[in-house]
Coordinates of C-alpha atoms and ligand atoms in Angstrom, one line a residue:
M1 CA -141.7 -7.8 160.6
A2 CA -139.8 -7.8 163.8
A3 CA -136.0 -7.8 163.4
L4 CA -133.7 -9.7 165.2
N5 CA -131.9 -9.0 167.7
V6 CA -127.7 -8.6 167.3
E7 CA -127.7 -9.5 171.2
Q8 CA -129.0 -12.9 169.9
L9 CA -127.4 -13.4 166.9
P10 CA -124.0 -15.0 166.3
W11 CA -121.3 -12.7 166.9
A12 CA -117.1 -13.3 166.1
E13 CA -114.5 -10.7 166.1
K14 CA -110.7 -10.4 164.8
S15 CA -108.4 -7.8 164.5
L16 CA -107.4 -6.6 161.4
H17 CA -104.2 -5.2 160.2
V18 CA -104.0 -1.6 160.1
P19 CA -101.1 0.1 158.4
S20 CA -100.1 3.6 157.8
L21 CA -101.9 5.4 155.2
S22 CA -98.8 6.1 153.8
E23 CA -98.6 2.7 153.0
L24 CA -101.9 2.2 152.1
K25 CA -101.1 4.9 149.2
T26 CA -98.5 3.1 148.6
A27 CA -100.0 0.2 148.0
L28 CA -102.4 1.2 145.8
S29 CA -100.6 3.9 143.9
A30 CA -98.5 0.5 142.6
G31 CA -101.7 -2.0 142.4
L32 CA -103.9 1.0 140.1
N33 CA -101.3 1.7 138.0
K34 CA -101.2 -2.0 136.3
N35 CA -105.3 -0.9 135.8
F36 CA -105.4 2.5 134.5
A37 CA -104.1 4.9 133.0
E38 CA -103.9 7.7 135.1
V39 CA -103.9 7.6 138.7
L40 CA -103.6 10.0 141.9
V41 CA -103.3 8.4 145.7
E42 CA -103.5 10.5 148.1
I43 CA -103.5 11.5 152.0
Q44 CA -106.0 13.3 152.4
D45 CA -108.2 15.9 155.0
C46 CA -111.4 14.6 154.3
P47 CA -113.7 16.3 152.6
D48 CA -117.4 17.1 153.5
L49 CA -118.9 14.3 152.0
T50 CA -122.3 15.1 152.7
A51 CA -122.1 17.4 149.6
A52 CA -122.2 16.6 145.8
P53 CA -121.8 14.6 144.2
F54 CA -120.8 12.2 147.4
Y55 CA -124.4 11.9 149.5
L56 CA -123.3 10.8 152.2
A57 CA -125.0 11.2 155.5
S58 CA -122.2 11.9 157.7
S59 CA -119.2 14.3 156.3
G60 CA -116.3 12.0 157.5
L61 CA -115.1 8.5 157.6
S62 CA -113.4 8.5 160.4
G63 CA -113.1 6.9 164.2
S64 CA -113.1 3.7 165.2
Q65 CA -113.2 2.2 161.7
T66 CA -114.7 -1.2 161.7
I67 CA -115.6 -3.6 159.0
V68 CA -118.9 -5.9 159.8
D69 CA -119.7 -8.6 157.6
V70 CA -124.4 -9.4 158.3
G71 CA -125.5 -12.4 157.5
G72 CA -124.7 -14.0 153.4
P73 CA -125.9 -15.2 150.3
P74 CA -127.0 -18.6 151.9
F75 CA -130.1 -17.3 153.3
L76 CA -130.6 -16.0 149.5
A77 CA -129.9 -19.3 147.6
P78 CA -131.4 -21.9 147.1
T79 CA -134.2 -20.7 149.5
V80 CA -134.5 -17.6 150.9
D81 CA -135.1 -16.9 154.5
R82 CA -137.8 -14.4 155.3
T83 CA -137.0 -14.0 158.9
K84 CA -133.4 -12.6 158.2
I85 CA -134.2 -9.5 159.1
Y86 CA -132.2 -6.8 161.4
D87 CA -132.1 -3.3 162.0
L88 CA -129.0 -0.8 161.0
V89 CA -129.4 1.1 164.2
N90 CA -129.6 -1.7 166.7
I91 CA -126.2 -3.8 165.1
A92 CA -124.7 0.2 164.9
R93 CA -125.0 1.1 169.2
K94 CA -123.7 -2.5 169.8
V95 CA -120.5 -2.2 167.5
L96 CA -119.7 1.0 168.3
P97 CA -121.2 1.0 171.4
N98 CA -119.2 4.0 173.5
A99 CA -119.4 6.0 170.3
P100 CA -121.2 9.5 170.8
T101 CA -121.6 9.2 166.6
V102 CA -122.2 6.7 164.3
Y103 CA -122.2 6.8 160.5
L104 CA -122.2 3.2 158.9
C105 CA -122.7 2.9 154.6
G106 CA -122.4 -0.4 152.5
A107 CA -124.2 -2.6 150.2
G108 CA -126.6 -5.6 151.5
A109 CA -130.5 -6.6 150.8
G110 CA -132.9 -4.0 151.2
P111 CA -135.7 -4.4 154.2
H112 CA -138.3 -5.9 152.0
P113 CA -141.1 -6.1 154.4
L114 CA -141.0 -2.5 153.0
I115 CA -142.3 -2.4 149.6
S116 CA -143.8 -6.1 149.6
S117 CA -140.2 -8.0 146.6
N118 CA -136.6 -8.1 147.1
C119 CA -134.8 -5.0 146.9
E120 CA -130.4 -4.0 146.8
G121 CA -129.7 -1.7 150.0
I122 CA -127.2 0.7 149.7
F123 CA -126.9 1.5 153.3
N124 CA -126.1 5.2 153.8
L125 CA -127.1 6.5 158.0
K126 CA -125.9 8.6 160.7
I127 CA -126.6 8.7 164.0
N128 CA -126.5 12.0 166.1
E129 CA -125.1 12.1 169.5
D130 CA -129.0 13.0 170.4
G131 CA -129.9 9.4 168.6
S132 CA -131.9 11.1 166.1
F133 CA -130.3 9.5 162.8
V134 CA -130.0 11.0 159.3
N135 CA -131.3 8.3 157.1
E136 CA -130.0 8.2 153.0
T137 CA -130.3 4.9 152.7
H138 CA -131.7 4.3 149.0
I139 CA -133.2 0.9 147.3
A140 CA -133.0 -0.1 144.1
R141 CA -135.5 -3.2 142.4
V142 CA -136.6 -4.4 139.8
T143 CA -140.3 -3.1 138.6
P144 CA -142.9 -5.9 137.9
G145 CA -143.9 -5.5 134.3
D146 CA -141.1 -3.1 132.7
E147 CA -138.8 -4.1 134.5
S148 CA -137.3 -1.2 134.6
C149 CA -134.4 -0.4 137.6
A150 CA -136.2 2.3 140.4
T151 CA -134.8 3.9 143.0
M152 CA -135.9 5.6 146.2
K153 CA -134.6 7.1 149.3
V154 CA -136.2 5.2 152.4
P155 CA -138.8 6.9 154.8
H156 CA -136.9 8.3 157.4
D157 CA -137.9 5.3 160.4
E158 CA -137.2 2.5 158.0
T159 CA -133.1 1.0 159.2
K160 CA -134.4 -3.0 158.5
F161 CA -132.4 -5.0 155.8
A162 CA -132.6 -8.3 155.0
L163 CA -130.1 -11.1 154.8
M164 CA -127.2 -9.8 153.6
A165 CA -124.8 -6.4 154.6
N166 CA -121.1 -5.5 154.1
L167 CA -121.3 -2.6 156.4
Y168 CA -118.3 0.3 157.4
V169 CA -119.2 1.5 160.0
S170 CA -117.7 4.5 161.7
E171 CA -117.9 7.9 164.4
G172 CA -117.7 9.3 161.2
Q173 CA -115.4 11.6 162.5
K174 CA -113.6 14.0 159.7
G175 CA -109.6 12.6 160.2
K176 CA -106.9 11.8 157.2
V177 CA -108.2 9.6 154.1
I178 CA -107.1 8.1 151.0
H179 CA -108.3 9.9 148.2
V180 CA -107.6 7.9 145.3
K181 CA -108.7 8.9 141.4
C182 CA -108.2 6.9 138.9
K183 CA -109.4 7.4 134.6
K184 CA -109.1 5.5 131.8
R185 CA -108.7 0.9 132.9
L186 CA -107.0 -0.3 130.5
G187 CA -107.0 -4.0 132.6
E188 CA -109.2 -6.2 132.8
D189 CA -110.0 -5.8 137.3
N190 CA -113.1 -3.7 138.2
F191 CA -112.2 -0.7 140.3
I192 CA -112.7 -2.6 143.4
T193 CA -111.0 -5.5 142.4
A194 CA -107.7 -3.4 142.0
C195 CA -108.0 -2.0 145.0
R196 CA -107.7 -5.6 146.7
N197 CA -105.9 -6.9 144.8
A198 CA -103.1 -4.4 145.0
V199 CA -103.7 -4.0 149.2
Y200 CA -103.4 -7.8 149.5
A201 CA -100.1 -7.7 146.8
A202 CA -97.9 -5.5 149.6
F203 CA -99.7 -6.9 152.7
G204 CA -100.3 -11.0 151.4
E205 CA -101.5 -12.9 154.5
K206 CA -101.4 -10.0 157.0
H207 CA -105.4 -9.3 157.0
V208 CA -106.7 -5.7 155.9
G209 CA -110.3 -4.5 155.8
M210 CA -110.9 -1.3 153.8
G211 CA -114.1 1.3 153.2
G212 CA -116.0 4.3 151.6
V213 CA -117.0 5.7 148.7
F214 CA -116.2 6.0 145.3
I215 CA -118.3 7.6 142.2
L216 CA -118.4 6.6 138.6
K217 CA -118.1 9.1 136.4
N218 CA -118.3 10.1 132.5
G219 CA -118.9 6.0 131.8
S220 CA -121.4 3.3 133.1
A221 CA -121.0 0.1 135.1
H222 CA -122.7 -3.3 135.0
Q223 CA -124.8 -3.7 137.4
H224 CA -127.6 -6.2 139.1
V225 CA -130.5 -5.8 141.1
M226 CA -132.2 -8.6 142.3
R227 CA -136.0 -9.6 141.1
D228 CA -138.5 -10.4 143.9
F229 CA -137.8 -14.0 145.9
S230 CA -137.3 -16.8 143.3
S231 CA -140.0 -19.4 143.7
T232 CA -137.7 -22.0 142.5
P233 CA -134.5 -22.8 144.3
L234 CA -131.7 -21.1 142.8
N235 CA -128.8 -24.3 143.3
N236 CA -125.9 -22.8 141.2
D237 CA -125.0 -19.2 140.1
E238 CA -126.8 -20.0 136.3
D239 CA -130.0 -19.8 138.4
V240 CA -128.7 -16.8 140.3
N241 CA -127.6 -15.2 137.4
N242 CA -130.7 -16.1 135.2
W243 CA -133.1 -14.3 138.1
L244 CA -130.7 -11.7 138.7
K245 CA -131.9 -8.1 136.3
F246 CA -128.3 -6.5 135.0
Y247 CA -128.4 -3.4 133.4
N248 CA -125.6 -0.8 132.2
M249 CA -125.7 2.2 134.1
P250 CA -124.8 5.2 133.5
G251 CA -122.9 7.6 135.7
I252 CA -123.1 9.3 138.1
L253 CA -123.3 6.5 140.0
I254 CA -122.5 6.6 144.1
A255 CA -121.6 3.4 145.2
V256 CA -120.7 2.3 149.4
G257 CA -119.2 -0.6 150.5
T258 CA -116.4 -3.1 151.5
F259 CA -113.6 -4.4 150.4
V260 CA -111.4 -7.1 153.0
T261 CA -108.2 -9.6 151.6
D262 CA -109.2 -12.9 152.8
E263 CA -112.2 -14.5 154.9
M264 CA -110.1 -15.0 157.7
D265 CA -112.4 -18.2 158.3
L266 CA -114.9 -16.3 159.0
D267 CA -117.0 -16.7 155.3
L268 CA -116.2 -13.2 154.6
R269 CA -117.7 -11.7 151.2
L270 CA -114.5 -10.1 150.1
Q271 CA -116.1 -7.1 147.9
H272 CA -119.5 -5.8 148.0
F273 CA -120.2 -2.2 146.4
H274 CA -124.1 -1.4 146.2
S275 CA -124.4 2.6 144.2
F276 CA -127.4 4.6 144.1
S277 CA -127.5 8.0 142.2
K278 CA -129.8 11.5 141.2
S279 CA -130.9 9.5 138.6
N280 CA -133.4 7.2 139.8
W281 CA -130.5 4.6 138.8
G282 CA -129.2 2.0 142.3
G283 CA -127.5 -2.0 142.4
H284 CA -124.8 -3.8 143.2
Y285 CA -121.0 -3.0 140.8
H286 CA -119.3 -5.4 138.9
Y287 CA -117.3 -3.7 136.3
D288 CA -117.8 -0.9 134.1
T289 CA -118.2 -1.3 130.6
T290 CA -116.8 1.8 129.7
P291 CA -113.0 1.8 129.8
E292 CA -111.7 4.3 127.7
T293 CA -114.1 7.0 128.8
V294 CA -114.5 6.2 132.8
E295 CA -113.3 7.9 135.9
Y296 CA -113.4 6.7 139.5
E297 CA -113.2 9.2 142.5
A298 CA -113.0 7.5 145.9
Y299 CA -112.8 8.5 149.4
F300 CA -111.5 5.4 151.6
N301 CA -110.6 4.7 155.2
V302 CA -108.9 1.3 156.7
G303 CA -110.4 -0.7 159.6
S304 CA -109.0 -1.9 162.2
R305 CA -110.8 -5.3 163.4
I306 CA -113.8 -7.8 161.3
I307 CA -116.9 -8.0 162.7
R308 CA -119.1 -10.6 162.4
I309 CA -122.8 -11.4 162.6
D310 CA -124.9 -14.4 162.4
Q311 CA -122.3 -16.0 160.0
P312 CA -124.7 -19.0 157.8
V313 CA -124.0 -22.5 159.2
V314 CA -124.7 -24.2 155.9
T315 CA -122.9 -22.0 153.7
H316 CA -122.0 -22.1 149.9
K317 CA -120.4 -20.0 147.6
I318 CA -123.4 -19.4 145.0
G319 CA -123.9 -15.4 144.6
R320 CA -121.2 -14.2 145.7
D321 CA -119.7 -12.0 142.3
Ligands
ZN1 ZN1 -124.4 -7.2 146.6

C-alpha cells in the first residue's frame, strides 16, 4: 500500500517558546529533584549518540529542531483506518526542506503492511546529504500464539509507518544539549511526566516542546505493545487496555520521543516515547517498575516549532496514556 503524500495532508504549524538551555537546566533540576533521589542536569556538547548505549542513527540532536505530531489514536480506535500510511522521508523533507541532513526519532505505529500485522514503531532515521539514509528504526510486535514480545530492525528501505507518530526532527548536527541523569525514583511520576511537569512548572502558558533519547538501566519498565488490529471496536480506555499487551521489560531500554507542555489547540499528544533494546524488547513506555534501583540517562533538545500533520477531524481522548 502506497503512503499518503504529505503535500496533500492537512498541515498546521505554530511557534514554540524556546527557553535557553540554562533556563531548562534550572527547570528540570528543580522538578526532577522532587521525583528522584539523585539528579544531575547539565548542558554539554552532545556526545556521539550513534555509540552504545544509545545507538541512534545520528550523532547529534541539533539544527532546526522541530516537534512533529502526525495523525493520532482516532485513526486506531474505535476502528482502524488502514489507509493511514505515511512515509518518514517524505515527511522529513517537507518539515526541513533546506536542511542538508535530517535526523528524526520518535514513537508511533509501525508499518502494518510490512508484517501483515499492527505493530509499534520506534523511529530512528537519518537522511544523509547525498540522499542515502541510515535506518535504525525498529518495530515491536506481539507474537501470534505465545504472545511474546518480538522486535526487529526494519529492512533498510522500509521508511513507512501507520496511524500516528510523535517525532523529534532536527538536522542531526552536533551541538549543545541537555544531559539528564536520575537515580532512584521517589515520586509517582514516570521519568517523562516528571520532565514535562518540571518544564511546565517553569514556563507555564509559554508552550515548550522537547525531544530526544533516554535510556533506562538497572531496572525494568511497564510497557505495552499493540496486538494486531482488534476485530471489535475499541470504544473506551478499558477496551484499549484489554486489547494492548503489557509486559515488564528489563533494561537497558533505549527510548525515543517527544513531550510538549500543552495541546496548543492542535490535539497534540503531550508525551510519547517508545523504546527498543539489544535484547528483543521494545514498546511504549509507561513507567518503571523498579523505583529503588532504576537509573535514567537522557539527552534532550528543545524545539522551536510544532508541526501538526493530518490532525484527525473527529477526535477523542481514548488511548493517550
Ligand atoms: Zn505508543
